[in-house]
């Protein structure tokens, strides 16, 4: 049998592009200034997200906007983000495919409906951890009231069904620092295993810039992407993706190709290595 040579084919099969959002496709003005990104003059910026008051919050450079437009036209673009169902509504970009939200705890189909099988799976994983998550929530709520550490605590909650019951479950806990003190969050992350019994058995911690997340092991972008690849995406179609953080790397490694922007946590870690 002779292996044929490649021949160009005008019938394009769109690859899957699985994309992180914040700091990969857009970022705040503060980070634009820190990273000194090109094509970010005021006349070139494109608003990508708004805050709770509807005011512009995050922006695309002209290069990022061009890249995103190419992705929309040339790929089946799948969102993979830490943003929850409320936060994704403040992203003012057109998405028309699968969406992996809340660090992988939520999967929406192309019509924006919750993926039922994944909902039941996450219900079974999250329900047994609610007591410990409530303990942590109370701990940080009291800490925020009684301490001048300027930590801002937010529990992320959504509705899950096991096929019979429908419950509001806490998914993960997020902490920011009011003065954006990254080291304070790093120090807190180091103390967390001492605060709750068997903490590391049930949870892991992710710190990136001014975000600290306490997540159950079952909640991970990689798990949700693995589910999509195995059950809903065409295995004959190629896949690639981009992400900026160390937490993105496990899901990216499931794809045929992956990369990162030339800024952010993953880029900085790679740049610090000697080759």
mmCIF file of C-alpha atoms in Angstrom:
data_model
loop_
_atom_site.group_PDB
_atom_site.id
_atom_site.type_symbol
_atom_site.label_atom_id
_atom_site.label_comp_id
_atom_site.label_asym_id
_atom_site.label_seq_id
_atom_site.Cartn_x
_atom_site.Cartn_y
_atom_site.Cartn_z
ATOM 1 C CA UNK A 1 0.000 0.000 0.000
ATOM 2 C CA UNK A 2 1.369 3.380 -1.040
ATOM 3 C CA UNK A 3 0.781 6.306 1.289
ATOM 4 C CA UNK A 4 -0.610 9.250 -0.694
ATOM 5 C CA UNK A 5 0.959 12.688 -0.630
ATOM 6 C CA UNK A 6 -0.919 15.613 0.839
ATOM 7 C CA UNK A 7 -3.315 17.418 -1.513
ATOM 8 C CA UNK A 8 -4.969 20.726 -0.702
ATOM 9 C CA UNK A 9 -8.720 20.425 -0.160
ATOM 10 C CA UNK A 10 -11.009 23.461 -0.513
ATOM 11 C CA UNK A 11 -13.601 21.805 1.787
ATOM 12 C CA UNK A 12 -12.440 23.080 5.159
ATOM 13 C CA UNK A 13 -13.183 21.072 8.283
ATOM 14 C CA UNK A 14 -13.219 23.520 11.165
ATOM 15 C CA UNK A 15 -10.969 22.551 14.081
ATOM 16 C CA UNK A 16 -12.084 22.979 17.672
ATOM 17 C CA UNK A 17 -10.511 25.958 19.426
ATOM 18 C CA UNK A 18 -10.804 25.644 23.217
ATOM 19 C CA UNK A 19 -10.039 29.026 24.671
ATOM 20 C CA UNK A 20 -9.529 30.547 28.070
ATOM 21 C CA UNK A 21 -10.844 34.124 28.165
ATOM 22 C CA UNK A 22 -9.468 36.509 30.804
ATOM 23 C CA UNK A 23 -5.826 37.465 30.176
ATOM 24 C CA UNK A 24 -5.769 35.227 27.086
ATOM 25 C CA UNK A 25 -8.182 36.988 24.714
ATOM 26 C CA UNK A 26 -8.700 40.204 26.702
ATOM 27 C CA UNK A 27 -7.568 41.911 29.914
ATOM 28 C CA UNK A 28 -8.113 44.985 32.083
ATOM 29 C CA UNK A 29 -6.475 48.332 31.353
ATOM 30 C CA UNK A 30 -4.211 47.814 34.385
ATOM 31 C CA UNK A 31 -2.761 44.641 32.873
ATOM 32 C CA UNK A 32 -2.478 46.236 29.441
ATOM 33 C CA UNK A 33 -0.254 48.862 31.033
ATOM 34 C CA UNK A 34 1.793 46.327 33.043
ATOM 35 C CA UNK A 35 2.355 44.052 30.038
ATOM 36 C CA UNK A 36 2.869 46.951 27.603
ATOM 37 C CA UNK A 37 0.802 45.184 24.955
ATOM 38 C CA UNK A 38 1.005 46.355 21.325
ATOM 39 C CA UNK A 39 -1.948 47.860 19.397
ATOM 40 C CA UNK A 40 -3.590 49.026 22.646
ATOM 41 C CA UNK A 41 -3.773 52.722 21.868
ATOM 42 C CA UNK A 42 -7.141 54.148 22.910
ATOM 43 C CA UNK A 43 -8.421 54.212 19.327
ATOM 44 C CA UNK A 44 -7.531 50.518 18.880
ATOM 45 C CA UNK A 45 -9.119 49.088 22.027
ATOM 46 C CA UNK A 46 -12.258 46.954 21.771
ATOM 47 C CA UNK A 47 -14.473 46.507 24.827
ATOM 48 C CA UNK A 48 -14.773 42.789 25.697
ATOM 49 C CA UNK A 49 -16.406 42.803 29.152
ATOM 50 C CA UNK A 50 -18.332 45.129 31.445
ATOM 51 C CA UNK A 51 -18.586 45.305 35.232
ATOM 52 C CA UNK A 52 -21.768 44.822 37.276
ATOM 53 C CA UNK A 53 -22.747 48.425 36.531
ATOM 54 C CA UNK A 54 -22.438 47.853 32.782
ATOM 55 C CA UNK A 55 -19.258 49.923 32.454
ATOM 56 C CA UNK A 56 -16.333 48.768 30.248
ATOM 57 C CA UNK A 57 -13.927 46.623 32.274
ATOM 58 C CA UNK A 58 -11.749 44.474 30.005
ATOM 59 C CA UNK A 59 -10.441 45.191 26.527
ATOM 60 C CA UNK A 60 -9.010 43.542 23.446
ATOM 61 C CA UNK A 61 -6.042 45.002 21.649
ATOM 62 C CA UNK A 62 -6.440 45.350 17.915
ATOM 63 C CA UNK A 63 -4.347 42.209 17.447
ATOM 64 C CA UNK A 64 -6.483 40.277 19.925
ATOM 65 C CA UNK A 65 -9.676 41.433 18.214
ATOM 66 C CA UNK A 66 -8.314 40.305 14.842
ATOM 67 C CA UNK A 67 -7.309 36.955 16.325
ATOM 68 C CA UNK A 68 -10.742 36.477 17.903
ATOM 69 C CA UNK A 69 -12.488 37.356 14.651
ATOM 70 C CA UNK A 70 -10.373 34.750 12.829
ATOM 71 C CA UNK A 71 -11.284 32.158 15.500
ATOM 72 C CA UNK A 72 -15.001 32.882 15.056
ATOM 73 C CA UNK A 73 -14.819 32.474 11.285
ATOM 74 C CA UNK A 74 -12.413 29.542 11.088
ATOM 75 C CA UNK A 75 -13.021 27.316 14.126
ATOM 76 C CA UNK A 76 -15.665 25.831 16.383
ATOM 77 C CA UNK A 77 -14.819 28.116 19.326
ATOM 78 C CA UNK A 78 -15.383 26.575 22.765
ATOM 79 C CA UNK A 79 -15.087 28.761 25.850
ATOM 80 C CA UNK A 80 -13.161 27.260 28.793
ATOM 81 C CA UNK A 81 -13.198 29.728 31.677
ATOM 82 C CA UNK A 82 -13.282 30.221 35.432
ATOM 83 C CA UNK A 83 -16.199 32.620 34.952
ATOM 84 C CA UNK A 84 -19.541 31.403 36.269
ATOM 85 C CA UNK A 85 -22.954 31.690 34.576
ATOM 86 C CA UNK A 86 -23.485 35.203 35.893
ATOM 87 C CA UNK A 87 -19.998 36.444 35.050
ATOM 88 C CA UNK A 88 -20.056 35.059 31.495
ATOM 89 C CA UNK A 89 -23.063 37.303 30.779
ATOM 90 C CA UNK A 90 -20.778 40.307 31.219
ATOM 91 C CA UNK A 91 -18.520 39.096 28.385
ATOM 92 C CA UNK A 92 -19.797 40.975 25.344
ATOM 93 C CA UNK A 93 -18.504 38.584 22.687
ATOM 94 C CA UNK A 94 -20.547 36.271 20.425
ATOM 95 C CA UNK A 95 -20.235 32.598 21.414
ATOM 96 C CA UNK A 96 -22.252 29.894 19.659
ATOM 97 C CA UNK A 97 -20.728 26.598 20.770
ATOM 98 C CA UNK A 98 -20.093 24.673 23.978
ATOM 99 C CA UNK A 99 -19.093 26.650 27.071
ATOM 100 C CA UNK A 100 -17.120 25.234 29.989
ATOM 101 C CA UNK A 101 -17.721 27.559 32.949
ATOM 102 C CA UNK A 102 -16.890 27.890 36.661
ATOM 103 C CA UNK A 103 -13.514 26.119 36.410
ATOM 104 C CA UNK A 104 -15.244 23.163 34.717
ATOM 105 C CA UNK A 105 -18.174 22.651 37.116
ATOM 106 C CA UNK A 106 -20.685 23.858 34.499
ATOM 107 C CA UNK A 107 -21.030 22.838 30.850
ATOM 108 C CA UNK A 108 -23.499 24.626 28.588
ATOM 109 C CA UNK A 109 -24.443 23.191 25.204
ATOM 110 C CA UNK A 110 -24.687 25.150 21.963
ATOM 111 C CA UNK A 111 -28.173 26.370 22.922
ATOM 112 C CA UNK A 112 -27.000 27.595 26.317
ATOM 113 C CA UNK A 113 -28.681 24.741 28.213
ATOM 114 C CA UNK A 114 -27.013 22.889 31.090
ATOM 115 C CA UNK A 115 -25.522 19.560 30.058
ATOM 116 C CA UNK A 116 -27.650 17.154 32.132
ATOM 117 C CA UNK A 117 -25.205 14.250 32.443
ATOM 118 C CA UNK A 118 -22.429 16.564 33.621
ATOM 119 C CA UNK A 119 -24.832 18.280 36.034
ATOM 120 C CA UNK A 120 -25.632 14.962 37.694
ATOM 121 C CA UNK A 121 -21.960 14.024 37.849
ATOM 122 C CA UNK A 122 -21.037 17.307 39.541
ATOM 123 C CA UNK A 123 -23.992 16.980 41.938
ATOM 124 C CA UNK A 124 -22.617 13.638 43.119
ATOM 125 C CA UNK A 125 -19.149 15.134 43.668
ATOM 126 C CA UNK A 126 -20.144 18.446 45.272
ATOM 127 C CA UNK A 127 -22.982 17.373 47.570
ATOM 128 C CA UNK A 128 -20.725 15.456 50.023
ATOM 129 C CA UNK A 129 -18.407 18.486 50.348
ATOM 130 C CA UNK A 130 -21.023 21.079 51.238
ATOM 131 C CA UNK A 131 -20.407 20.913 54.992
ATOM 132 C CA UNK A 132 -16.675 21.526 54.590
ATOM 133 C CA UNK A 133 -17.278 24.285 52.057
ATOM 134 C CA UNK A 134 -19.690 25.917 54.515
ATOM 135 C CA UNK A 135 -17.065 25.688 57.265
ATOM 136 C CA UNK A 136 -14.555 27.425 55.027
ATOM 137 C CA UNK A 137 -17.140 30.003 53.971
ATOM 138 C CA UNK A 138 -17.950 30.839 57.586
ATOM 139 C CA UNK A 139 -14.279 31.031 58.456
ATOM 140 C CA UNK A 140 -13.556 33.557 55.732
ATOM 141 C CA UNK A 141 -16.772 35.496 56.295
ATOM 142 C CA UNK A 142 -15.810 35.984 59.944
ATOM 143 C CA UNK A 143 -12.238 36.775 58.951
ATOM 144 C CA UNK A 144 -13.426 39.488 56.559
ATOM 145 C CA UNK A 145 -15.565 41.096 59.264
ATOM 146 C CA UNK A 146 -13.042 41.008 62.100
ATOM 147 C CA UNK A 147 -9.721 41.514 60.364
ATOM 148 C CA UNK A 148 -8.028 44.358 58.532
ATOM 149 C CA UNK A 149 -6.347 42.035 56.018
ATOM 150 C CA UNK A 150 -8.500 43.458 53.186
ATOM 151 C CA UNK A 151 -9.406 40.030 51.867
ATOM 152 C CA UNK A 152 -12.546 39.966 49.718
ATOM 153 C CA UNK A 153 -14.308 36.598 49.917
ATOM 154 C CA UNK A 154 -16.873 35.268 47.394
ATOM 155 C CA UNK A 155 -18.518 31.826 47.375
ATOM 156 C CA UNK A 156 -19.508 30.623 43.901
ATOM 157 C CA UNK A 157 -22.877 28.845 43.957
ATOM 158 C CA UNK A 158 -25.043 27.283 41.263
ATOM 159 C CA UNK A 159 -28.002 24.961 40.888
ATOM 160 C CA UNK A 160 -27.375 21.252 40.288
ATOM 161 C CA UNK A 161 -29.690 18.315 39.674
ATOM 162 C CA UNK A 162 -29.201 14.595 40.271
ATOM 163 C CA UNK A 163 -32.214 13.784 38.100
ATOM 164 C CA UNK A 164 -34.664 13.953 40.987
ATOM 165 C CA UNK A 165 -33.575 16.740 43.323
ATOM 166 C CA UNK A 166 -32.428 20.222 42.367
ATOM 167 C CA UNK A 167 -30.199 22.014 44.867
ATOM 168 C CA UNK A 168 -28.127 25.149 45.211
ATOM 169 C CA UNK A 169 -24.573 23.928 45.866
ATOM 170 C CA UNK A 170 -21.397 25.834 46.650
ATOM 171 C CA UNK A 171 -18.849 25.009 43.948
ATOM 172 C CA UNK A 172 -15.726 26.824 45.082
ATOM 173 C CA UNK A 173 -14.526 29.791 47.125
ATOM 174 C CA UNK A 174 -12.731 32.812 45.667
ATOM 175 C CA UNK A 175 -10.627 35.346 47.544
ATOM 176 C CA UNK A 176 -9.180 38.618 46.291
ATOM 177 C CA UNK A 177 -7.105 41.263 48.062
ATOM 178 C CA UNK A 178 -8.524 44.784 48.086
ATOM 179 C CA UNK A 179 -5.062 46.268 47.439
ATOM 180 C CA UNK A 180 -4.094 43.532 44.975
ATOM 181 C CA UNK A 181 -1.400 42.170 47.320
ATOM 182 C CA UNK A 182 -0.430 38.957 45.530
ATOM 183 C CA UNK A 183 1.986 37.877 48.261
ATOM 184 C CA UNK A 184 -0.773 38.059 50.885
ATOM 185 C CA UNK A 185 -2.766 35.560 48.817
ATOM 186 C CA UNK A 186 0.270 33.304 48.394
ATOM 187 C CA UNK A 187 0.815 33.345 52.176
ATOM 188 C CA UNK A 188 -2.852 32.535 52.791
ATOM 189 C CA UNK A 189 -2.702 29.625 50.343
ATOM 190 C CA UNK A 190 0.181 28.146 52.326
ATOM 191 C CA UNK A 191 -1.884 28.272 55.551
ATOM 192 C CA UNK A 192 -5.080 26.751 54.146
ATOM 193 C CA UNK A 193 -4.222 23.058 54.807
ATOM 194 C CA UNK A 194 -4.127 23.827 58.554
ATOM 195 C CA UNK A 195 -7.609 25.360 58.674
ATOM 196 C CA UNK A 196 -9.844 22.409 57.773
ATOM 197 C CA UNK A 197 -9.416 18.714 58.486
ATOM 198 C CA UNK A 198 -8.256 16.691 55.453
ATOM 199 C CA UNK A 199 -8.107 19.879 53.381
ATOM 200 C CA UNK A 200 -5.699 18.521 50.770
ATOM 201 C CA UNK A 201 -7.708 15.303 50.445
ATOM 202 C CA UNK A 202 -10.744 17.251 49.256
ATOM 203 C CA UNK A 203 -9.438 20.542 47.816
ATOM 204 C CA UNK A 204 -6.681 22.191 45.852
ATOM 205 C CA UNK A 205 -5.705 25.860 45.676
ATOM 206 C CA UNK A 206 -5.012 27.960 42.608
ATOM 207 C CA UNK A 207 -3.418 31.423 42.885
ATOM 208 C CA UNK A 208 -3.027 33.688 39.861
ATOM 209 C CA UNK A 209 -2.415 37.438 40.159
ATOM 210 C CA UNK A 210 -5.142 38.779 42.503
ATOM 211 C CA UNK A 211 -7.223 35.615 42.524
ATOM 212 C CA UNK A 212 -7.095 32.757 45.000
ATOM 213 C CA UNK A 213 -9.498 29.868 44.408
ATOM 214 C CA UNK A 214 -10.218 26.976 46.773
ATOM 215 C CA UNK A 215 -11.593 24.196 44.575
ATOM 216 C CA UNK A 216 -12.748 20.601 45.107
ATOM 217 C CA UNK A 217 -10.575 18.167 43.177
ATOM 218 C CA UNK A 218 -13.622 17.256 41.079
ATOM 219 C CA UNK A 219 -13.850 20.824 39.760
ATOM 220 C CA UNK A 220 -11.273 21.327 37.034
ATOM 221 C CA UNK A 221 -11.291 22.537 33.457
ATOM 222 C CA UNK A 222 -9.451 19.366 32.436
ATOM 223 C CA UNK A 223 -12.246 17.089 33.695
ATOM 224 C CA UNK A 224 -14.932 19.001 31.774
ATOM 225 C CA UNK A 225 -12.889 19.176 28.551
ATOM 226 C CA UNK A 226 -12.126 15.461 28.836
ATOM 227 C CA UNK A 227 -15.876 14.795 29.119
ATOM 228 C CA UNK A 228 -16.605 16.874 26.004
ATOM 229 C CA UNK A 229 -13.843 15.233 23.988
ATOM 230 C CA UNK A 230 -15.028 11.749 24.929
ATOM 231 C CA UNK A 231 -18.764 12.273 24.563
ATOM 232 C CA UNK A 232 -19.664 15.228 22.359
ATOM 233 C CA UNK A 233 -16.823 16.356 20.079
ATOM 234 C CA UNK A 234 -15.911 14.688 16.794
ATOM 235 C CA UNK A 235 -12.687 12.741 17.345
ATOM 236 C CA UNK A 236 -11.787 13.157 13.656
ATOM 237 C CA UNK A 237 -11.603 16.931 13.947
ATOM 238 C CA UNK A 238 -8.371 18.517 15.196
ATOM 239 C CA UNK A 239 -8.288 20.612 18.351
ATOM 240 C CA UNK A 240 -6.086 23.363 19.696
ATOM 241 C CA UNK A 241 -6.283 25.897 22.476
ATOM 242 C CA UNK A 242 -4.733 28.751 24.422
ATOM 243 C CA UNK A 243 -4.599 29.677 28.092
ATOM 244 C CA UNK A 244 -2.587 32.019 30.283
ATOM 245 C CA UNK A 245 -2.470 30.286 33.678
ATOM 246 C CA UNK A 246 -0.937 27.161 35.175
ATOM 247 C CA UNK A 247 -4.489 25.926 35.826
ATOM 248 C CA UNK A 248 -5.102 25.940 32.051
ATOM 249 C CA UNK A 249 -2.206 23.650 31.220
ATOM 250 C CA UNK A 250 -3.905 20.334 32.193
ATOM 251 C CA UNK A 251 -6.846 20.912 29.829
ATOM 252 C CA UNK A 252 -4.589 22.216 27.075
ATOM 253 C CA UNK A 253 -2.523 19.034 27.223
ATOM 254 C CA UNK A 254 -5.601 17.056 26.130
ATOM 255 C CA UNK A 255 -5.589 18.853 22.770
ATOM 256 C CA UNK A 256 -3.613 18.271 19.577
ATOM 257 C CA UNK A 257 -1.847 21.630 19.836
ATOM 258 C CA UNK A 258 -1.764 24.312 22.495
ATOM 259 C CA UNK A 259 -0.123 27.615 23.281
ATOM 260 C CA UNK A 260 -0.175 30.695 25.465
ATOM 261 C CA UNK A 261 -0.075 34.476 25.096
ATOM 262 C CA UNK A 262 3.334 36.109 25.535
ATOM 263 C CA UNK A 263 2.301 37.406 28.955
ATOM 264 C CA UNK A 264 0.669 35.977 32.069
ATOM 265 C CA UNK A 265 1.408 33.243 34.597
ATOM 266 C CA UNK A 266 2.147 30.348 32.232
ATOM 267 C CA UNK A 267 4.443 32.471 30.037
ATOM 268 C CA UNK A 268 6.285 33.804 33.085
ATOM 269 C CA UNK A 269 6.819 30.309 34.470
ATOM 270 C CA UNK A 270 8.140 29.037 31.141
ATOM 271 C CA UNK A 271 10.368 32.102 30.715
ATOM 272 C CA UNK A 272 11.962 31.467 34.135
ATOM 273 C CA UNK A 273 13.146 28.018 33.048
ATOM 274 C CA UNK A 274 16.597 27.537 31.591
ATOM 275 C CA UNK A 275 16.894 25.364 28.505
#
